[in-house]
CSV table of C-alpha atoms in Angstrom, one decimal:
chain,number,residue,atom,x,y,z
A,1,MET,CA,61.8,113.2,81.1
A,2,LYS,CA,62.7,112.2,84.6
A,3,VAL,CA,65.7,113.6,86.4
A,4,ARG,CA,67.3,113.7,89.8
A,5,ILE,CA,69.0,116.8,91.2
A,6,GLU,CA,72.6,116.6,92.6
A,7,LEU,CA,74.0,119.7,94.4
A,8,THR,CA,76.4,120.9,97.0
A,9,TYR,CA,74.9,122.7,99.9
A,10,LYS,CA,76.9,125.2,102.0
A,11,THR,CA,75.9,126.5,105.4
A,12,PRO,CA,76.6,130.1,106.5
A,13,LYS,CA,79.5,128.7,108.5
A,14,GLY,CA,81.1,127.1,105.5
A,15,ILE,CA,80.1,123.5,106.1
A,16,GLU,CA,79.4,121.7,102.8
A,17,THR,CA,77.6,118.5,101.9
A,18,VAL,CA,76.2,116.8,98.8
A,19,PHE,CA,72.5,116.2,98.3
A,20,ARG,CA,70.8,113.9,95.8
A,21,SER,CA,67.0,114.0,95.2
A,22,ASP,CA,64.5,111.4,94.1
A,23,ASP,CA,63.5,111.2,90.5
A,24,MET,CA,61.1,113.9,89.3
A,25,SER,CA,59.9,115.4,86.1
A,26,ALA,CA,62.3,117.9,84.4
A,27,GLY,CA,59.8,120.7,84.9
A,28,GLU,CA,59.6,120.1,88.6
A,29,GLY,CA,63.3,119.8,88.8
A,30,ILE,CA,63.8,123.2,87.2
A,31,ILE,CA,61.4,124.9,89.6
A,32,ILE,CA,63.1,123.4,92.6
A,33,ALA,CA,66.6,124.2,91.3
A,34,GLU,CA,65.7,127.8,90.7
A,35,ASP,CA,64.3,128.1,94.2
A,36,LEU,CA,67.5,126.6,95.6
A,37,GLU,CA,69.6,129.0,93.7
A,38,LYS,CA,67.7,131.9,95.2
A,39,SER,CA,68.8,130.7,98.7
A,40,GLY,CA,72.4,131.4,97.7
A,41,ARG,CA,73.5,128.2,99.5
A,42,ALA,CA,73.3,125.7,96.8
A,43,LYS,CA,76.0,125.3,94.2
A,44,ASN,CA,77.2,122.9,91.5
A,45,ILE,CA,73.5,122.1,90.7
A,46,ARG,CA,73.3,119.3,88.2
A,47,PHE,CA,70.5,117.2,86.7
A,48,ILE,CA,71.0,113.5,86.0
A,49,ASP,CA,68.5,111.9,83.6
A,50,THR,CA,67.6,108.2,83.2
A,51,LEU,CA,70.5,107.7,80.8
A,52,GLU,CA,72.9,109.1,83.4
A,53,THR,CA,73.5,112.2,81.3
A,54,SER,CA,74.4,115.3,83.3
A,55,TRP,CA,72.7,118.6,82.6
A,56,THR,CA,73.2,122.1,83.9
A,57,LEU,CA,70.2,124.2,84.8
A,58,LYS,CA,70.7,126.3,81.7
A,59,GLU,CA,71.1,123.3,79.4
A,60,LEU,CA,68.0,121.6,80.8
A,61,LYS,CA,65.9,124.8,80.4
A,62,GLU,CA,67.1,125.2,76.8
A,63,TYR,CA,66.2,121.6,76.1
A,64,MET,CA,62.8,121.8,77.6
A,65,THR,CA,62.1,124.9,75.5
A,66,GLU,CA,63.2,123.1,72.3
A,67,ILE,CA,60.9,120.1,72.9
A,68,LYS,CA,58.0,122.2,74.3
A,69,THR,CA,56.0,121.9,71.0
A,70,GLU,CA,56.7,118.2,70.7
A,71,PRO,CA,55.2,115.3,72.8
A,72,HIS,CA,57.3,114.6,75.8
A,73,ASN,CA,57.1,113.2,79.4
A,74,VAL,CA,55.6,110.1,77.8
A,75,THR,CA,54.2,107.1,79.7
A,76,VAL,CA,52.6,104.1,77.9
A,77,TYR,CA,50.3,101.7,79.7
A,78,PHE,CA,49.7,98.5,77.7
A,79,ASP,CA,47.8,95.2,78.2
A,80,GLY,CA,46.9,92.2,76.1
A,81,GLY,CA,44.1,89.8,76.6
A,82,PHE,CA,43.7,86.3,74.9
A,83,ASP,CA,40.5,84.3,74.5
A,84,LEU,CA,41.4,80.7,74.4
A,85,GLU,CA,38.1,79.6,72.9
A,86,THR,CA,38.0,82.0,70.0
A,87,LYS,CA,41.8,82.4,69.6
A,88,ARG,CA,41.3,86.2,69.4
A,89,SER,CA,43.3,88.8,71.2
A,90,GLY,CA,42.5,92.2,72.5
A,91,LEU,CA,45.2,94.9,72.6
A,92,GLY,CA,45.0,98.1,74.6
A,93,CYS,CA,47.2,101.0,75.3
A,94,ALA,CA,46.8,104.4,77.0
A,95,ILE,CA,49.5,107.0,76.3
A,96,TYR,CA,50.0,110.0,78.5
A,97,TYR,CA,52.2,112.9,77.3
A,98,GLU,CA,52.7,116.6,77.5
A,99,GLN,CA,52.9,119.1,74.7
A,100,ASN,CA,52.8,122.9,74.6
A,101,ASP,CA,52.4,123.0,78.4
A,102,LYS,CA,49.3,120.8,78.2
A,103,SER,CA,48.7,117.2,79.2
A,104,PHE,CA,47.0,114.7,76.9
A,105,ARG,CA,45.9,111.1,77.0
A,106,LEU,CA,45.5,108.8,74.0
A,107,ARG,CA,43.5,105.6,74.4
A,108,LYS,CA,43.3,103.0,71.6
A,109,ASN,CA,42.6,99.3,71.3
A,110,ALA,CA,42.6,96.6,68.6
A,111,LEU,CA,41.2,93.1,68.0
A,112,VAL,CA,43.6,90.6,66.3
A,113,LYS,CA,43.3,87.0,65.4
A,114,GLU,CA,46.7,85.6,64.5
A,115,LEU,CA,48.2,85.2,68.0
A,116,GLN,CA,48.4,81.9,70.0
A,117,THR,CA,48.9,82.7,73.7
A,118,ASN,CA,48.3,85.3,76.3
A,119,ASN,CA,52.0,86.2,76.4
A,120,ASP,CA,51.9,86.8,72.6
A,121,ALA,CA,49.0,89.2,73.3
A,122,GLU,CA,50.9,91.0,76.0
A,123,TYR,CA,53.9,91.5,73.7
A,124,ALA,CA,51.6,92.5,70.8
A,125,ALA,CA,50.0,95.1,73.0
A,126,LEU,CA,53.4,96.7,73.8
A,127,HIS,CA,54.2,96.7,70.1
A,128,PHE,CA,50.9,98.2,69.4
A,129,GLY,CA,51.7,101.0,71.9
A,130,ILE,CA,55.1,101.6,70.2
A,131,GLN,CA,53.3,102.0,66.9
A,132,GLU,CA,51.1,104.7,68.3
A,133,LEU,CA,54.2,106.5,69.5
A,134,GLU,CA,55.4,106.5,65.9
A,135,ALA,CA,52.1,108.0,64.8
A,136,LEU,CA,52.6,110.8,67.4
A,137,ASP,CA,56.1,111.3,66.0
A,138,ILE,CA,57.7,110.5,69.3
A,139,HIS,CA,61.3,109.8,69.0
A,140,HIS,CA,64.7,110.1,70.7
A,141,LEU,CA,63.2,110.4,74.2
A,142,SER,CA,63.1,108.3,77.3
A,143,VAL,CA,59.6,106.6,77.5
A,144,THR,CA,58.2,104.7,80.4
A,145,PHE,CA,56.2,101.6,79.5
A,146,VAL,CA,53.9,100.2,82.2
A,147,GLY,CA,52.4,96.7,82.1
A,148,ASP,CA,51.2,94.0,84.4
A,149,SER,CA,52.8,91.1,82.5
A,150,GLN,CA,55.8,89.8,84.5
A,151,VAL,CA,56.9,87.8,81.5
A,152,VAL,CA,57.1,90.9,79.2
A,153,VAL,CA,58.5,93.4,81.7
A,154,ASN,CA,61.1,91.0,83.3
A,155,GLN,CA,62.3,89.6,79.9
A,156,LEU,CA,62.7,93.1,78.4
A,157,ASN,CA,64.5,94.3,81.6
A,158,GLY,CA,66.8,91.3,81.1
A,159,GLU,CA,65.9,89.8,84.5
A,160,TRP,CA,64.3,86.7,83.0
A,161,PRO,CA,65.6,84.7,80.1
A,162,CYS,CA,63.5,84.4,76.9
A,163,LEU,CA,63.6,80.8,75.9
A,164,GLU,CA,60.5,80.5,73.7
A,165,GLU,CA,61.2,81.1,70.0
A,166,GLU,CA,58.0,83.1,69.4
A,167,LEU,CA,58.6,85.4,72.3
A,168,SER,CA,62.2,85.9,71.3
A,169,LYS,CA,60.9,87.2,68.0
A,170,TRP,CA,58.7,89.7,69.8
A,171,VAL,CA,61.7,90.8,71.9
A,172,ASP,CA,63.8,91.4,68.7
A,173,ARG,CA,60.9,93.1,67.0
A,174,ILE,CA,60.3,95.5,69.9
A,175,GLU,CA,64.0,96.3,70.6
A,176,ASN,CA,64.6,97.0,66.9
A,177,LYS,CA,61.6,99.3,66.7
A,178,LEU,CA,62.7,101.2,69.8
A,179,LYS,CA,66.2,101.5,68.4
A,180,GLN,CA,65.0,102.8,65.1
A,181,SER,CA,63.0,105.5,66.9
A,182,GLY,CA,65.8,106.4,69.3
A,183,ILE,CA,63.5,105.7,72.2
A,184,HIS,CA,65.1,104.7,75.5
A,185,PRO,CA,62.6,102.4,77.3
A,186,VAL,CA,62.0,102.2,81.0
A,187,PHE,CA,59.8,99.2,81.8
A,188,GLU,CA,57.7,99.2,85.0
A,189,LEU,CA,55.8,96.3,86.4
A,190,VAL,CA,52.5,97.0,88.1
A,191,SER,CA,49.6,94.9,89.5
A,192,ARG,CA,46.6,94.3,87.3
A,193,LYS,CA,44.7,96.8,89.4
A,194,GLY,CA,47.4,99.4,88.6
A,195,ASN,CA,46.8,98.7,84.9
A,196,GLN,CA,43.0,98.9,84.8
A,197,GLU,CA,42.8,101.4,82.0
A,198,ALA,CA,44.8,99.3,79.5
A,199,ASP,CA,43.1,96.1,80.8
A,200,LYS,CA,39.7,97.6,80.1
A,201,LEU,CA,40.7,98.6,76.6
A,202,ALA,CA,41.9,95.1,75.8
A,203,SER,CA,38.7,93.6,77.2
A,204,GLN,CA,36.6,96.0,75.1
A,205,ALA,CA,38.5,95.0,72.0
A,206,LEU,CA,37.6,91.4,72.7
A,207,GLN,CA,34.0,92.5,72.9
A,208,GLU,CA,34.5,94.2,69.5
A,209,ILE,CA,34.1,97.7,71.1
A,210,GLU,CA,36.6,99.8,69.2
A,211,ILE,CA,38.2,102.7,71.1
A,212,THR,CA,40.2,105.6,69.6
A,213,SER,CA,40.3,108.8,71.5
A,214,THR,CA,42.7,111.7,72.5
A,215,ILE,CA,41.7,114.2,75.1
A,216,GLN,CA,43.3,117.1,77.0
A,217,LEU,CA,43.5,116.4,80.7
């Protein structure tokens, strides 16, 4: 869960101003807010999440205690590769999350044969990652999805129109699945270099190297 801190700062002479922080994890925000409270000069401390919901320090701490035993702070890296000669696609996803004060990484790939284009493979990889979130019982959270496909990320962000019928079906399928899970998606576009892990998983799938692993980081 990402939040930003908003607060009023008051100097010993009574001068007040409002500060807003950059986005950070909820855990980091709580630590910083508690430190600011100790100074005695910060008041009206609020946390604003990615849905623009406002939290007090007490509310956020209670929420973080409630979800401690469940996967949270979730980021999904996804990538799809398409072999034009064989008409096969490799799907890869790497999911990072926290649970019980520990960090984990799940890596998984799959080889599929029914897709027709590279864009289909990219959408299928994202859908594949969402299915893995279901398997982890991740729901009603904000989740960051990171990919290097401009088509997928910009279309799902609403920045590019989706004119192809087959890709429109993927958009509907993905949006419906996210809605059913109560997941609020945040889509981030990175370079291929910034998506190397998922890219490698997709390539390994095309080489018929199956990967399924979860490790504690």
